[in-house]
C-alpha cells in the first residue's frame, strides 16, 4: 500500500508507545546481549510449549515455580531501573545482573530443596523459607515497578501494611481484623490458591504467554500489514472509507498487538496521513485512532488478558467468554460507525486515492492470515483447551507463512528466514509477556491479602451502604452501586494496568454487585469493560495521549473526542447488570430476547451518537440532542416501560429535527 504523495515525517513509534502505554519500554540492548536474551526467551517458550503437551509430573504449581524462576529474572535484564539516559548503550549493569541472579535463586527456592518438602511446610515455614519469600516479594515489586511504574507496587505495599497493622485499627471499624504477623503474611503469599503462584500467575503462564507468542507469529508473518491493506481494499473510495478503514484495521491489528495503546500508535502511523487528506481535524482523528485501538482488546477472538482470568475465576470456558463479548462488540463498533458517518458529513470529508489491490486479490494472496483466527474459534468450539488451541493456531500461521515463502526462487534462504522468524516469534512472545508476568505475580500479593483479611467483602458492603444512604429503593440502590462501581473501576484503572485493575475490582467490587442480585457473568464482563476503558478515560487516557502524539492534536481535545467514539462502551456494560434483560446482551437469554434487546440497545447507541456527534439526518441542533439523552438512557435500561418512554423521546427528537431542518437549510 502506498499513498501518492509524501507525508510529514512520523515520530518514533516505539518511543511513543513507551511513553504512553501502561507498560514501560524495554531496553535497547547491544547486539551481544540482545542475542543472549533472544536465546533465553526462545528457551522459555520451549518450556511453555512443553507444559502444554508434556506437563510436569509434579503438577501445575511446580510448573508455575519454574516459569516464574525462568521469566522474572529477564525483567531486570530487559527493563531499565529508571528512565533511559542519553547515549546508545542501554545494557544491564552490575546491579541488574545481581538482581537477576538473586531472582533466579529465590523464585526457584521452593523446588531447589525438594518441592514436596516445601509443600509440607506450608503454614509452618522455616526461617530460610521466610527469607526467600521476603526477597521474592521485594523483587516482584521491583520488577513491577520497572515494567509498569510505581503505582501498583505502592498499592501492594498498602495492602501489606493493612494486613500487618489491621489489628491496631479500632474494633468498631468494619475493616479491622485480628492482624497478621510477618511470617503469616509470607506464608499466605506462598499459598497455592493465592499469592505469588495463584490464579493470576497461572493464567499468565498458561494462557497469556501463549497468546503473545501467537501474536508475534502473526506479526512476523506479515499479518499486520495484510490486515491494514485488506481494510483499505474493502472500503475502497468513498468519503467515509478512511474512518471505516481505521476502525476495521484497529480491530484486526488488535489480534497481533494485544495492547490498545500500541495498536492505536501502529494504526496511526499508517492511517493518519489518509485521515488528514480526507479532512479529519487532528483531535478527531486521534480520538478515532484511540477508540479503534481499544476496541481491539474488547473484541473476540482474542480480547484482553483479563478475559482469561474471567474464564478461570468463573470456571467456564474461554469460548463462553468470547460469546459473551459478541453483542457488546457489535454495539461498540456500531457506535463508531455512526460517529464516522456523522463526522464524514460534518467535516465535509472527501475520498482519498490509496494505491492498494482489490480485496479479492489480497484474499487470494494473504487470506491465510485469517485461517489461524478461525482455527482458534473452531477448536474452542470442539472443546479443545484454549492453551492447546492457540498453539495449533500458531502452528498453522507459521506453516502458511512457510508455504508463502517457499514460492521464492531461493528456497533454502526462504526456509532459513522462516526458521529465524519462528524463533524470533517465540522469543518476542515471551519477552512481550514479561510485564504481564510481573503484574500477575504482584496481583497475587493483593488477592492474598484481601482473602486472608476479609477486606474484599467489607469494602463491597461499604459500597452498598453508601448507595443505601442515598435511597432505600432497591432499584435505585442497584443503579447507584453500579455507577459507584463504574467510577471506582475507571479510577483504579487510571493508576494500574488493566489486568491488575480487573483482579482488584473483581475481589472488591464484584461481591457488592453480586450481593444486590446481579449475575456473576454480567458482573465479570462489566468490570472487564471498565478496566479496559480506563485507557481512554481522562485525565490520563493513555491511548488518547499516544494518538495525540501521532496526529499532533491537542491532548485534552483528543481525549474528549475519544469519549465521543467510545461512549456506547461506557454505557452498554451498565445495561448488563441493571436489569435481568441485560443478560441477553451476553447471550444469556432465549434467542428472541437476544434479538429484541440487541435491537433496542442499537437504537440507544444511535441516540447516543446523535448526542455526541450533533448529526441526525443533517446537523442536529440542541433540542434534538437534548431529547436524545433521556432516549438513550431509557432505552438502555431494557425494561418495557422505560423502553416505551425512550422510544417516545427518540421519536420526538426525529420530529423536532425534521421540523427544524428546512429552516436550517434555508438559512444555509
mmCIF file of C-alpha atoms in Angstrom, residues 457-643:
data_model
loop_
_atom_site.group_PDB
_atom_site.id
_atom_site.type_symbol
_atom_site.label_atom_id
_atom_site.label_comp_id
_atom_site.label_asym_id
_atom_site.label_seq_id
_atom_site.Cartn_x
_atom_site.Cartn_y
_atom_site.Cartn_z
ATOM 1 C CA UNK A 457 -16.308 -8.248 51.457
ATOM 2 C CA UNK A 458 -16.018 -5.327 53.873
ATOM 3 C CA UNK A 459 -15.301 -2.871 51.046
ATOM 4 C CA UNK A 460 -18.129 -4.362 48.994
ATOM 5 C CA UNK A 461 -20.505 -3.884 51.928
ATOM 6 C CA UNK A 462 -19.329 -0.287 52.294
ATOM 7 C CA UNK A 463 -20.123 0.357 48.623
ATOM 8 C CA UNK A 464 -23.654 -0.962 49.079
ATOM 9 C CA UNK A 465 -24.118 1.010 52.314
ATOM 10 C CA UNK A 466 -23.136 4.206 50.507
ATOM 11 C CA UNK A 467 -25.908 3.559 47.988
ATOM 12 C CA UNK A 468 -28.387 2.741 50.780
ATOM 13 C CA UNK A 469 -27.535 6.036 52.453
ATOM 14 C CA UNK A 470 -28.922 7.872 49.423
ATOM 15 C CA UNK A 471 -32.025 5.763 48.844
ATOM 16 C CA UNK A 472 -33.941 2.795 50.224
ATOM 17 C CA UNK A 473 -35.475 1.852 46.868
ATOM 18 C CA UNK A 474 -33.838 -1.428 45.706
ATOM 19 C CA UNK A 475 -33.744 -0.338 42.059
ATOM 20 C CA UNK A 476 -32.160 2.994 42.925
ATOM 21 C CA UNK A 477 -29.686 1.282 45.269
ATOM 22 C CA UNK A 478 -28.582 -1.072 42.474
ATOM 23 C CA UNK A 479 -28.299 1.798 39.987
ATOM 24 C CA UNK A 480 -26.240 3.901 42.408
ATOM 25 C CA UNK A 481 -23.990 0.961 43.273
ATOM 26 C CA UNK A 482 -23.416 0.282 39.569
ATOM 27 C CA UNK A 483 -22.467 3.912 38.971
ATOM 28 C CA UNK A 484 -20.156 3.926 42.025
ATOM 29 C CA UNK A 485 -18.603 0.675 40.813
ATOM 30 C CA UNK A 486 -18.064 2.005 37.286
ATOM 31 C CA UNK A 487 -16.333 5.114 38.604
ATOM 32 C CA UNK A 488 -14.221 3.075 41.035
ATOM 33 C CA UNK A 489 -13.008 0.654 38.338
ATOM 34 C CA UNK A 490 -12.184 3.516 35.959
ATOM 35 C CA UNK A 491 -10.295 5.433 38.649
ATOM 36 C CA UNK A 492 -8.379 2.312 39.658
ATOM 37 C CA UNK A 493 -7.576 1.667 36.001
ATOM 38 C CA UNK A 494 -6.039 5.125 35.705
ATOM 39 C CA UNK A 495 -3.350 4.036 38.137
ATOM 40 C CA UNK A 496 -2.705 0.332 37.469
ATOM 41 C CA UNK A 497 -2.622 -1.895 34.371
ATOM 42 C CA UNK A 498 -5.831 -3.431 33.030
ATOM 43 C CA UNK A 499 -5.092 -6.938 34.329
ATOM 44 C CA UNK A 500 -4.389 -5.766 37.872
ATOM 45 C CA UNK A 501 -7.370 -3.407 37.747
ATOM 46 C CA UNK A 502 -9.692 -6.273 36.869
ATOM 47 C CA UNK A 503 -8.301 -8.589 39.557
ATOM 48 C CA UNK A 504 -8.564 -5.990 42.327
ATOM 49 C CA UNK A 505 -12.019 -4.860 41.207
ATOM 50 C CA UNK A 506 -13.281 -8.428 40.989
ATOM 51 C CA UNK A 507 -12.421 -9.234 44.602
ATOM 52 C CA UNK A 508 -13.552 -5.843 45.961
ATOM 53 C CA UNK A 509 -16.371 -4.550 43.748
ATOM 54 C CA UNK A 510 -17.674 -7.810 42.327
ATOM 55 C CA UNK A 511 -19.171 -9.043 45.622
ATOM 56 C CA UNK A 512 -21.118 -5.782 46.036
ATOM 57 C CA UNK A 513 -22.949 -6.183 42.728
ATOM 58 C CA UNK A 514 -23.489 -9.906 43.234
ATOM 59 C CA UNK A 515 -24.957 -9.216 46.687
ATOM 60 C CA UNK A 516 -27.552 -6.950 45.056
ATOM 61 C CA UNK A 517 -28.643 -9.711 42.685
ATOM 62 C CA UNK A 518 -26.518 -9.151 39.579
ATOM 63 C CA UNK A 519 -25.452 -12.402 37.917
ATOM 64 C CA UNK A 520 -21.795 -13.387 38.049
ATOM 65 C CA UNK A 521 -21.113 -13.366 34.256
ATOM 66 C CA UNK A 522 -22.642 -9.915 33.892
ATOM 67 C CA UNK A 523 -20.613 -8.576 36.810
ATOM 68 C CA UNK A 524 -17.388 -10.047 35.423
ATOM 69 C CA UNK A 525 -17.919 -8.522 31.970
ATOM 70 C CA UNK A 526 -18.990 -5.197 33.495
ATOM 71 C CA UNK A 527 -15.713 -4.989 35.428
ATOM 72 C CA UNK A 528 -13.699 -6.185 32.422
ATOM 73 C CA UNK A 529 -15.072 -3.473 30.132
ATOM 74 C CA UNK A 530 -14.497 -0.664 32.606
ATOM 75 C CA UNK A 531 -10.977 -1.906 33.375
ATOM 76 C CA UNK A 532 -10.135 -1.739 29.661
ATOM 77 C CA UNK A 533 -11.914 1.579 29.132
ATOM 78 C CA UNK A 534 -9.666 3.208 31.716
ATOM 79 C CA UNK A 535 -7.155 3.521 28.844
ATOM 80 C CA UNK A 536 -9.432 6.118 27.228
ATOM 81 C CA UNK A 537 -10.666 7.745 30.456
ATOM 82 C CA UNK A 538 -9.476 11.307 31.212
ATOM 83 C CA UNK A 539 -7.341 12.657 32.722
ATOM 84 C CA UNK A 540 -4.743 10.054 31.746
ATOM 85 C CA UNK A 541 -6.390 8.276 28.748
ATOM 86 C CA UNK A 542 -3.145 6.648 27.656
ATOM 87 C CA UNK A 543 -4.401 5.554 24.232
ATOM 88 C CA UNK A 544 -5.735 9.052 23.504
ATOM 89 C CA UNK A 545 -2.500 10.717 24.615
ATOM 90 C CA UNK A 546 -0.454 8.404 22.394
ATOM 91 C CA UNK A 547 -2.792 9.069 19.459
ATOM 92 C CA UNK A 548 -2.446 12.818 20.008
ATOM 93 C CA UNK A 549 1.324 12.375 19.810
ATOM 94 C CA UNK A 550 0.859 10.801 16.370
ATOM 95 C CA UNK A 551 -1.562 13.396 14.972
ATOM 96 C CA UNK A 552 -0.125 16.415 16.771
ATOM 97 C CA UNK A 553 -3.570 17.325 18.062
ATOM 98 C CA UNK A 554 -4.370 18.942 21.428
ATOM 99 C CA UNK A 555 -4.285 16.230 24.099
ATOM 100 C CA UNK A 556 -7.426 17.196 26.035
ATOM 101 C CA UNK A 557 -9.487 17.709 22.884
ATOM 102 C CA UNK A 558 -8.316 14.319 21.650
ATOM 103 C CA UNK A 559 -9.417 12.731 24.935
ATOM 104 C CA UNK A 560 -12.915 14.183 24.626
ATOM 105 C CA UNK A 561 -13.161 13.113 21.003
ATOM 106 C CA UNK A 562 -12.173 9.616 22.102
ATOM 107 C CA UNK A 563 -15.073 9.670 24.545
ATOM 108 C CA UNK A 564 -17.356 10.595 21.657
ATOM 109 C CA UNK A 565 -16.420 7.380 19.867
ATOM 110 C CA UNK A 566 -16.341 5.152 22.946
ATOM 111 C CA UNK A 567 -19.359 6.429 24.892
ATOM 112 C CA UNK A 568 -21.518 3.388 23.986
ATOM 113 C CA UNK A 569 -18.865 1.171 25.555
ATOM 114 C CA UNK A 570 -19.194 3.134 28.803
ATOM 115 C CA UNK A 571 -22.982 2.803 28.968
ATOM 116 C CA UNK A 572 -23.708 -0.633 27.479
ATOM 117 C CA UNK A 573 -21.924 -2.530 30.314
ATOM 118 C CA UNK A 574 -24.218 -0.795 32.804
ATOM 119 C CA UNK A 575 -27.132 -2.362 30.924
ATOM 120 C CA UNK A 576 -25.636 -5.806 31.693
ATOM 121 C CA UNK A 577 -26.269 -5.504 35.412
ATOM 122 C CA UNK A 578 -29.169 -3.089 35.868
ATOM 123 C CA UNK A 579 -31.951 -5.435 34.705
ATOM 124 C CA UNK A 580 -32.459 -9.133 34.072
ATOM 125 C CA UNK A 581 -32.964 -8.392 30.370
ATOM 126 C CA UNK A 582 -29.411 -7.054 30.239
ATOM 127 C CA UNK A 583 -28.134 -10.630 30.337
ATOM 128 C CA UNK A 584 -29.434 -11.021 26.776
ATOM 129 C CA UNK A 585 -26.567 -8.777 25.662
ATOM 130 C CA UNK A 586 -24.270 -11.592 26.800
ATOM 131 C CA UNK A 587 -26.357 -14.270 25.052
ATOM 132 C CA UNK A 588 -27.664 -15.461 28.418
ATOM 133 C CA UNK A 589 -31.348 -15.426 27.361
ATOM 134 C CA UNK A 590 -33.550 -17.126 24.718
ATOM 135 C CA UNK A 591 -32.913 -16.187 21.092
ATOM 136 C CA UNK A 592 -35.918 -13.875 20.676
ATOM 137 C CA UNK A 593 -34.973 -11.994 23.836
ATOM 138 C CA UNK A 594 -31.449 -11.575 22.473
ATOM 139 C CA UNK A 595 -32.829 -10.170 19.216
ATOM 140 C CA UNK A 596 -35.164 -7.544 20.691
ATOM 141 C CA UNK A 597 -32.687 -6.494 23.391
ATOM 142 C CA UNK A 598 -29.967 -6.062 20.752
ATOM 143 C CA UNK A 599 -32.262 -4.011 18.504
ATOM 144 C CA UNK A 600 -33.336 -1.751 21.384
ATOM 145 C CA UNK A 601 -29.731 -1.327 22.503
ATOM 146 C CA UNK A 602 -28.700 -0.439 18.946
ATOM 147 C CA UNK A 603 -31.356 2.308 18.883
ATOM 148 C CA UNK A 604 -29.982 3.521 22.216
ATOM 149 C CA UNK A 605 -26.472 3.621 20.739
ATOM 150 C CA UNK A 606 -27.822 5.571 17.754
ATOM 151 C CA UNK A 607 -29.392 8.090 20.128
ATOM 152 C CA UNK A 608 -26.058 8.443 21.906
ATOM 153 C CA UNK A 609 -24.376 9.070 18.561
ATOM 154 C CA UNK A 610 -26.778 11.943 17.884
ATOM 155 C CA UNK A 611 -25.854 13.461 21.252
ATOM 156 C CA UNK A 612 -22.099 13.163 20.777
ATOM 157 C CA UNK A 613 -21.763 13.909 17.050
ATOM 158 C CA UNK A 614 -24.506 16.507 16.604
ATOM 159 C CA UNK A 615 -25.819 14.824 13.477
ATOM 160 C CA UNK A 616 -29.098 13.084 12.624
ATOM 161 C CA UNK A 617 -30.336 13.346 9.011
ATOM 162 C CA UNK A 618 -28.372 16.574 8.999
ATOM 163 C CA UNK A 619 -26.792 18.838 11.615
ATOM 164 C CA UNK A 620 -28.641 18.259 14.905
ATOM 165 C CA UNK A 621 -29.368 21.357 16.969
ATOM 166 C CA UNK A 622 -29.590 21.449 20.739
ATOM 167 C CA UNK A 623 -33.302 20.440 21.033
ATOM 168 C CA UNK A 624 -32.746 17.111 19.224
ATOM 169 C CA UNK A 625 -29.576 16.391 21.142
ATOM 170 C CA UNK A 626 -31.231 17.141 24.486
ATOM 171 C CA UNK A 627 -34.158 14.839 23.660
ATOM 172 C CA UNK A 628 -31.766 12.038 22.684
ATOM 173 C CA UNK A 629 -30.101 11.997 26.124
ATOM 174 C CA UNK A 630 -33.104 10.527 28.020
ATOM 175 C CA UNK A 631 -33.923 8.454 24.937
ATOM 176 C CA UNK A 632 -30.561 6.686 25.079
ATOM 177 C CA UNK A 633 -30.542 6.217 28.858
ATOM 178 C CA UNK A 634 -34.096 4.874 28.986
ATOM 179 C CA UNK A 635 -33.594 2.558 26.026
ATOM 180 C CA UNK A 636 -30.502 1.046 27.640
ATOM 181 C CA UNK A 637 -32.400 0.366 30.863
ATOM 182 C CA UNK A 638 -34.053 -2.523 28.929
ATOM 183 C CA UNK A 639 -37.376 -2.630 30.759
ATOM 184 C CA UNK A 640 -40.654 -2.380 28.780
ATOM 185 C CA UNK A 641 -41.881 0.858 30.374
ATOM 186 C CA UNK A 642 -38.536 2.639 30.111
ATOM 187 C CA UNK A 643 -38.109 1.419 26.537
#
